[in-house]
C-alpha cells in the first residue's frame, strides 16, 4: 500500500473489517441457514415481508416504532449506505474520526466529504458549534451540505455519545436542513447497559433521521452480510426509500433467500442469540478495559471504551521514541504495530484523522486467541484474563506499546485520557 493510496484518496485497500466477536456461529442460527439452503426464490430488493417485519420488531423493542414499508435490507452496510447517500444527494458531513468505509463511499458517488471535529469526551457525534461552522463554510464555498452521518456508539473510538450532545448536534443539523443517517451498528454492544444511556437521533428527530444497522454488530455472524435501514415515516421517508431501492436494484444488492430466513429469525432475538451477544459483549468489555489500562500505562492516550470490540489509542505522547524507530505518521505506525502484534492495527488515516496524528484502532478480538476454540474458551472462562493465551496477548500488546515509551517517562495512571 502506498502513502497516496491510503491517505490522499481515502481508500481502505487491505483494511480490516470492523471487529467481529471471533466466536463460532450460534448452533440455532447455523441450523436455520442449513435448513433454508434449498430455498430457490430470491429476496426482492430491500428484503421480503418476513425480514422487514422482523426488523420492525427489533427496532420497536428499542423504542423506535416503524412499519415494514419503512424498512430496507441489503447484503451488508456498503451497498445500503451507498443507496442512502445516493437517495439524498448533496454534500456529506461526518465526524472526525469516522468508520473507515464512510469517506471512500461518499467519494465513490463523486460527492465531497467534510469531516467535523468531535468533542473531547467522545467520538461519533460532531461538536454542534463546529458542525454549524462547517455548514456555513461549505455553503460560502458554493457547496450544498445535505446529509450528516454519525454513530452514537462509535467506531473507531468505542465511545457512546452522551444524550445531551446527541440532542444538540441533531438540533443543529435539523436547523440547517441536514438529513441525519445514524449508524447504530454498535448500540447493542454497550459495555455497561445499566449505566450508559444510548439515545438514538431517531428519538429526538423522528422526521429527519434514517437509522442504519450492520447486523454483524450484535445480531448475526460477521460472515453473514446483512444490514437494515429504518426510514422516517411519511411521504419524504417513503420517497427516499423508493430511490434507495432503485439503487439497490441497480447494484444487484439483494439478500440471498436462505440467508434472509436465518437473519429474520436472528432479528426476532431468540434467547440463544441474545444470550450469546450479552456474553460476548461482557467478554470484550473486560478485555477492552484491560487493553485501555495497557495503553495508559505506556504513556499513550485513549478514551475509556464503552461499546463495541475496539478502542482508539493516541500514541502522540510517544512521538519522540517512535520517531527513533522510524515511525512518524499513522501509516508507519500501522505498519509498525501490525508487524509487532501479528494482527491488523489500522491507523487513524483510515478513519479520516490527519496523517500526522499517531492514532490506531485496537481490536479486542485478537486478544482472545487465534482460533474460534480459544475464543470460545475465553467466553466460557470465569476469569478470561487468567487464561494463558489471553494473558500472553495482553502482555504482547503492553510490550509493543512499552517499547515506544521513552525510558525517562513514568507510566500514566489517570483514566479517561483525552484523544
PDB file of C-alpha atoms in Angstrom, residues 262-419:
ATOM      1  CA  UNK A 262     -31.931 -17.032   9.161  1.00  0.00           C
ATOM      2  CA  UNK A 263     -31.407 -13.270   9.536  1.00  0.00           C
ATOM      3  CA  UNK A 264     -35.123 -12.739  10.154  1.00  0.00           C
ATOM      4  CA  UNK A 265     -35.009 -15.311  12.947  1.00  0.00           C
ATOM      5  CA  UNK A 266     -31.971 -13.611  14.469  1.00  0.00           C
ATOM      6  CA  UNK A 267     -33.798 -10.258  14.376  1.00  0.00           C
ATOM      7  CA  UNK A 268     -36.599 -11.872  16.380  1.00  0.00           C
ATOM      8  CA  UNK A 269     -33.915 -12.179  19.101  1.00  0.00           C
ATOM      9  CA  UNK A 270     -34.354 -15.737  20.349  1.00  0.00           C
ATOM     10  CA  UNK A 271     -32.745 -16.463  23.681  1.00  0.00           C
ATOM     11  CA  UNK A 272     -29.733 -18.205  22.137  1.00  0.00           C
ATOM     12  CA  UNK A 273     -28.861 -15.081  20.134  1.00  0.00           C
ATOM     13  CA  UNK A 274     -29.382 -12.569  22.945  1.00  0.00           C
ATOM     14  CA  UNK A 275     -27.505 -14.718  25.465  1.00  0.00           C
ATOM     15  CA  UNK A 276     -24.540 -15.079  23.122  1.00  0.00           C
ATOM     16  CA  UNK A 277     -24.433 -11.339  22.446  1.00  0.00           C
ATOM     17  CA  UNK A 278     -24.641 -10.489  26.157  1.00  0.00           C
ATOM     18  CA  UNK A 279     -21.833 -12.906  27.000  1.00  0.00           C
ATOM     19  CA  UNK A 280     -19.670 -11.754  24.088  1.00  0.00           C
ATOM     20  CA  UNK A 281     -20.205  -8.101  24.980  1.00  0.00           C
ATOM     21  CA  UNK A 282     -19.200  -8.727  28.588  1.00  0.00           C
ATOM     22  CA  UNK A 283     -16.086 -10.593  27.469  1.00  0.00           C
ATOM     23  CA  UNK A 284     -14.965  -7.922  25.038  1.00  0.00           C
ATOM     24  CA  UNK A 285     -15.722  -5.201  27.586  1.00  0.00           C
ATOM     25  CA  UNK A 286     -13.467  -6.840  30.133  1.00  0.00           C
ATOM     26  CA  UNK A 287     -10.609  -7.299  27.683  1.00  0.00           C
ATOM     27  CA  UNK A 288     -11.065  -3.774  26.291  1.00  0.00           C
ATOM     28  CA  UNK A 289     -10.760  -2.322  29.789  1.00  0.00           C
ATOM     29  CA  UNK A 290      -7.501  -4.223  30.275  1.00  0.00           C
ATOM     30  CA  UNK A 291      -6.194  -3.060  26.898  1.00  0.00           C
ATOM     31  CA  UNK A 292      -7.119   0.502  27.842  1.00  0.00           C
ATOM     32  CA  UNK A 293      -5.061   0.187  31.030  1.00  0.00           C
ATOM     33  CA  UNK A 294      -2.118  -1.046  28.954  1.00  0.00           C
ATOM     34  CA  UNK A 295      -2.376   1.993  26.672  1.00  0.00           C
ATOM     35  CA  UNK A 296      -2.399   4.414  29.597  1.00  0.00           C
ATOM     36  CA  UNK A 297       0.415   2.591  31.381  1.00  0.00           C
ATOM     37  CA  UNK A 298       2.606   3.094  28.306  1.00  0.00           C
ATOM     38  CA  UNK A 299       2.007   6.839  28.491  1.00  0.00           C
ATOM     39  CA  UNK A 300      -0.340   6.949  25.495  1.00  0.00           C
ATOM     40  CA  UNK A 301      -3.901   8.283  25.477  1.00  0.00           C
ATOM     41  CA  UNK A 302      -7.307   6.703  24.878  1.00  0.00           C
ATOM     42  CA  UNK A 303     -10.858   7.374  25.896  1.00  0.00           C
ATOM     43  CA  UNK A 304     -12.330   4.569  28.031  1.00  0.00           C
ATOM     44  CA  UNK A 305     -14.090   2.103  25.688  1.00  0.00           C
ATOM     45  CA  UNK A 306     -17.840   1.977  26.289  1.00  0.00           C
ATOM     46  CA  UNK A 307     -19.148  -0.081  23.355  1.00  0.00           C
ATOM     47  CA  UNK A 308     -18.018  -2.395  20.616  1.00  0.00           C
ATOM     48  CA  UNK A 309     -14.906  -4.522  20.363  1.00  0.00           C
ATOM     49  CA  UNK A 310     -12.253  -1.862  19.925  1.00  0.00           C
ATOM     50  CA  UNK A 311     -10.622   1.245  21.332  1.00  0.00           C
ATOM     51  CA  UNK A 312      -8.821   4.169  19.754  1.00  0.00           C
ATOM     52  CA  UNK A 313      -5.314   4.876  21.004  1.00  0.00           C
ATOM     53  CA  UNK A 314      -3.355   8.085  20.532  1.00  0.00           C
ATOM     54  CA  UNK A 315       0.397   7.483  20.722  1.00  0.00           C
ATOM     55  CA  UNK A 316       1.183  11.153  20.216  1.00  0.00           C
ATOM     56  CA  UNK A 317       2.878  11.432  23.645  1.00  0.00           C
ATOM     57  CA  UNK A 318       5.338   8.736  22.467  1.00  0.00           C
ATOM     58  CA  UNK A 319       6.198  10.569  19.245  1.00  0.00           C
ATOM     59  CA  UNK A 320       9.885  11.140  20.043  1.00  0.00           C
ATOM     60  CA  UNK A 321      10.539   7.490  20.892  1.00  0.00           C
ATOM     61  CA  UNK A 322       8.565   6.269  17.861  1.00  0.00           C
ATOM     62  CA  UNK A 323      10.488   8.597  15.568  1.00  0.00           C
ATOM     63  CA  UNK A 324      13.647   6.865  16.733  1.00  0.00           C
ATOM     64  CA  UNK A 325      12.135   3.654  15.322  1.00  0.00           C
ATOM     65  CA  UNK A 326      11.231   5.283  12.013  1.00  0.00           C
ATOM     66  CA  UNK A 327       7.587   5.905  12.892  1.00  0.00           C
ATOM     67  CA  UNK A 328       6.482   9.468  12.132  1.00  0.00           C
ATOM     68  CA  UNK A 329       2.883   9.155  10.890  1.00  0.00           C
ATOM     69  CA  UNK A 330      -0.123   6.872  11.191  1.00  0.00           C
ATOM     70  CA  UNK A 331       0.732   4.805   8.103  1.00  0.00           C
ATOM     71  CA  UNK A 332       4.131   3.955   9.577  1.00  0.00           C
ATOM     72  CA  UNK A 333       2.535   3.365  12.984  1.00  0.00           C
ATOM     73  CA  UNK A 334       0.030   0.963  11.407  1.00  0.00           C
ATOM     74  CA  UNK A 335       2.835  -0.976   9.736  1.00  0.00           C
ATOM     75  CA  UNK A 336       4.926  -0.975  12.920  1.00  0.00           C
ATOM     76  CA  UNK A 337       2.233  -2.268  15.284  1.00  0.00           C
ATOM     77  CA  UNK A 338       0.786  -4.701  12.735  1.00  0.00           C
ATOM     78  CA  UNK A 339       4.225  -6.287  12.383  1.00  0.00           C
ATOM     79  CA  UNK A 340       4.824  -6.312  16.143  1.00  0.00           C
ATOM     80  CA  UNK A 341       1.439  -7.781  17.080  1.00  0.00           C
ATOM     81  CA  UNK A 342       0.877 -10.024  14.059  1.00  0.00           C
ATOM     82  CA  UNK A 343      -2.654  -8.712  13.581  1.00  0.00           C
ATOM     83  CA  UNK A 344      -4.027  -5.726  11.630  1.00  0.00           C
ATOM     84  CA  UNK A 345      -3.826  -2.459  13.569  1.00  0.00           C
ATOM     85  CA  UNK A 346      -5.383   0.170  11.258  1.00  0.00           C
ATOM     86  CA  UNK A 347      -4.012   3.672  11.550  1.00  0.00           C
ATOM     87  CA  UNK A 348      -6.022   6.815  12.112  1.00  0.00           C
ATOM     88  CA  UNK A 349      -5.605   7.944   8.483  1.00  0.00           C
ATOM     89  CA  UNK A 350      -8.124   5.242   7.555  1.00  0.00           C
ATOM     90  CA  UNK A 351     -10.717   6.878   9.808  1.00  0.00           C
ATOM     91  CA  UNK A 352     -10.383  10.401   8.467  1.00  0.00           C
ATOM     92  CA  UNK A 353      -7.807  11.524  11.013  1.00  0.00           C
ATOM     93  CA  UNK A 354      -4.804  13.555   9.947  1.00  0.00           C
ATOM     94  CA  UNK A 355      -1.865  11.547   8.677  1.00  0.00           C
ATOM     95  CA  UNK A 356       0.495  13.114  11.195  1.00  0.00           C
ATOM     96  CA  UNK A 357      -1.610  12.044  14.176  1.00  0.00           C
ATOM     97  CA  UNK A 358      -0.236   8.833  15.707  1.00  0.00           C
ATOM     98  CA  UNK A 359      -3.568   7.086  16.275  1.00  0.00           C
ATOM     99  CA  UNK A 360      -4.673   3.488  15.779  1.00  0.00           C
ATOM    100  CA  UNK A 361      -7.753   1.367  16.353  1.00  0.00           C
ATOM    101  CA  UNK A 362      -7.017  -1.602  18.593  1.00  0.00           C
ATOM    102  CA  UNK A 363      -9.428  -4.526  18.278  1.00  0.00           C
ATOM    103  CA  UNK A 364     -10.083  -6.824  21.225  1.00  0.00           C
ATOM    104  CA  UNK A 365     -10.868  -9.962  19.188  1.00  0.00           C
ATOM    105  CA  UNK A 366      -7.178 -10.849  18.547  1.00  0.00           C
ATOM    106  CA  UNK A 367      -6.571 -10.677  22.301  1.00  0.00           C
ATOM    107  CA  UNK A 368      -8.987 -13.581  22.858  1.00  0.00           C
ATOM    108  CA  UNK A 369      -6.963 -16.166  20.951  1.00  0.00           C
ATOM    109  CA  UNK A 370      -6.026 -17.144  17.427  1.00  0.00           C
ATOM    110  CA  UNK A 371      -8.804 -19.711  16.872  1.00  0.00           C
ATOM    111  CA  UNK A 372     -12.563 -19.872  17.472  1.00  0.00           C
ATOM    112  CA  UNK A 373     -11.947 -22.640  20.013  1.00  0.00           C
ATOM    113  CA  UNK A 374      -9.601 -20.472  22.078  1.00  0.00           C
ATOM    114  CA  UNK A 375     -12.004 -17.544  21.919  1.00  0.00           C
ATOM    115  CA  UNK A 376     -14.871 -19.803  22.969  1.00  0.00           C
ATOM    116  CA  UNK A 377     -12.736 -20.925  25.905  1.00  0.00           C
ATOM    117  CA  UNK A 378     -12.343 -17.273  26.872  1.00  0.00           C
ATOM    118  CA  UNK A 379     -16.104 -16.771  26.597  1.00  0.00           C
ATOM    119  CA  UNK A 380     -16.778 -19.642  28.983  1.00  0.00           C
ATOM    120  CA  UNK A 381     -13.987 -18.877  31.455  1.00  0.00           C
ATOM    121  CA  UNK A 382     -14.815 -17.492  34.879  1.00  0.00           C
ATOM    122  CA  UNK A 383     -11.809 -15.191  34.569  1.00  0.00           C
ATOM    123  CA  UNK A 384     -10.782 -14.875  30.900  1.00  0.00           C
ATOM    124  CA  UNK A 385      -7.843 -12.618  31.807  1.00  0.00           C
ATOM    125  CA  UNK A 386      -6.284 -15.527  33.717  1.00  0.00           C
ATOM    126  CA  UNK A 387      -6.187 -17.772  30.643  1.00  0.00           C
ATOM    127  CA  UNK A 388      -2.592 -18.139  29.412  1.00  0.00           C
ATOM    128  CA  UNK A 389      -3.322 -17.221  25.797  1.00  0.00           C
ATOM    129  CA  UNK A 390      -5.283 -14.090  26.784  1.00  0.00           C
ATOM    130  CA  UNK A 391      -2.645 -13.039  29.299  1.00  0.00           C
ATOM    131  CA  UNK A 392       0.092 -13.550  26.688  1.00  0.00           C
ATOM    132  CA  UNK A 393      -1.772 -11.478  24.097  1.00  0.00           C
ATOM    133  CA  UNK A 394      -2.271  -8.628  26.559  1.00  0.00           C
ATOM    134  CA  UNK A 395       1.392  -8.847  27.568  1.00  0.00           C
ATOM    135  CA  UNK A 396       2.410  -8.626  23.901  1.00  0.00           C
ATOM    136  CA  UNK A 397       0.281  -5.502  23.482  1.00  0.00           C
ATOM    137  CA  UNK A 398       1.831  -3.957  26.583  1.00  0.00           C
ATOM    138  CA  UNK A 399       5.325  -4.803  25.334  1.00  0.00           C
ATOM    139  CA  UNK A 400       4.681  -3.299  21.891  1.00  0.00           C
ATOM    140  CA  UNK A 401       3.480  -0.078  23.489  1.00  0.00           C
ATOM    141  CA  UNK A 402       6.172  -0.077  26.163  1.00  0.00           C
ATOM    142  CA  UNK A 403       8.904  -0.332  23.509  1.00  0.00           C
ATOM    143  CA  UNK A 404       7.711   3.025  22.209  1.00  0.00           C
ATOM    144  CA  UNK A 405       7.912   4.640  25.645  1.00  0.00           C
ATOM    145  CA  UNK A 406      10.913   6.865  26.387  1.00  0.00           C
ATOM    146  CA  UNK A 407      12.860   5.354  29.246  1.00  0.00           C
ATOM    147  CA  UNK A 408      12.611   8.612  31.179  1.00  0.00           C
ATOM    148  CA  UNK A 409       8.828   8.609  31.109  1.00  0.00           C
ATOM    149  CA  UNK A 410       6.819   7.410  34.060  1.00  0.00           C
ATOM    150  CA  UNK A 411       3.704   5.318  33.372  1.00  0.00           C
ATOM    151  CA  UNK A 412       0.437   7.213  33.279  1.00  0.00           C
ATOM    152  CA  UNK A 413      -2.150   6.275  35.877  1.00  0.00           C
ATOM    153  CA  UNK A 414      -5.021   8.624  35.110  1.00  0.00           C
ATOM    154  CA  UNK A 415      -8.146   7.315  33.391  1.00  0.00           C
ATOM    155  CA  UNK A 416     -10.297   8.993  30.819  1.00  0.00           C
ATOM    156  CA  UNK A 417      -7.421  10.403  28.792  1.00  0.00           C
ATOM    157  CA  UNK A 418      -8.203  12.803  26.001  1.00  0.00           C
ATOM    158  CA  UNK A 419      -7.735  11.740  22.424  1.00  0.00           C
TER     159      UNK A 419
END
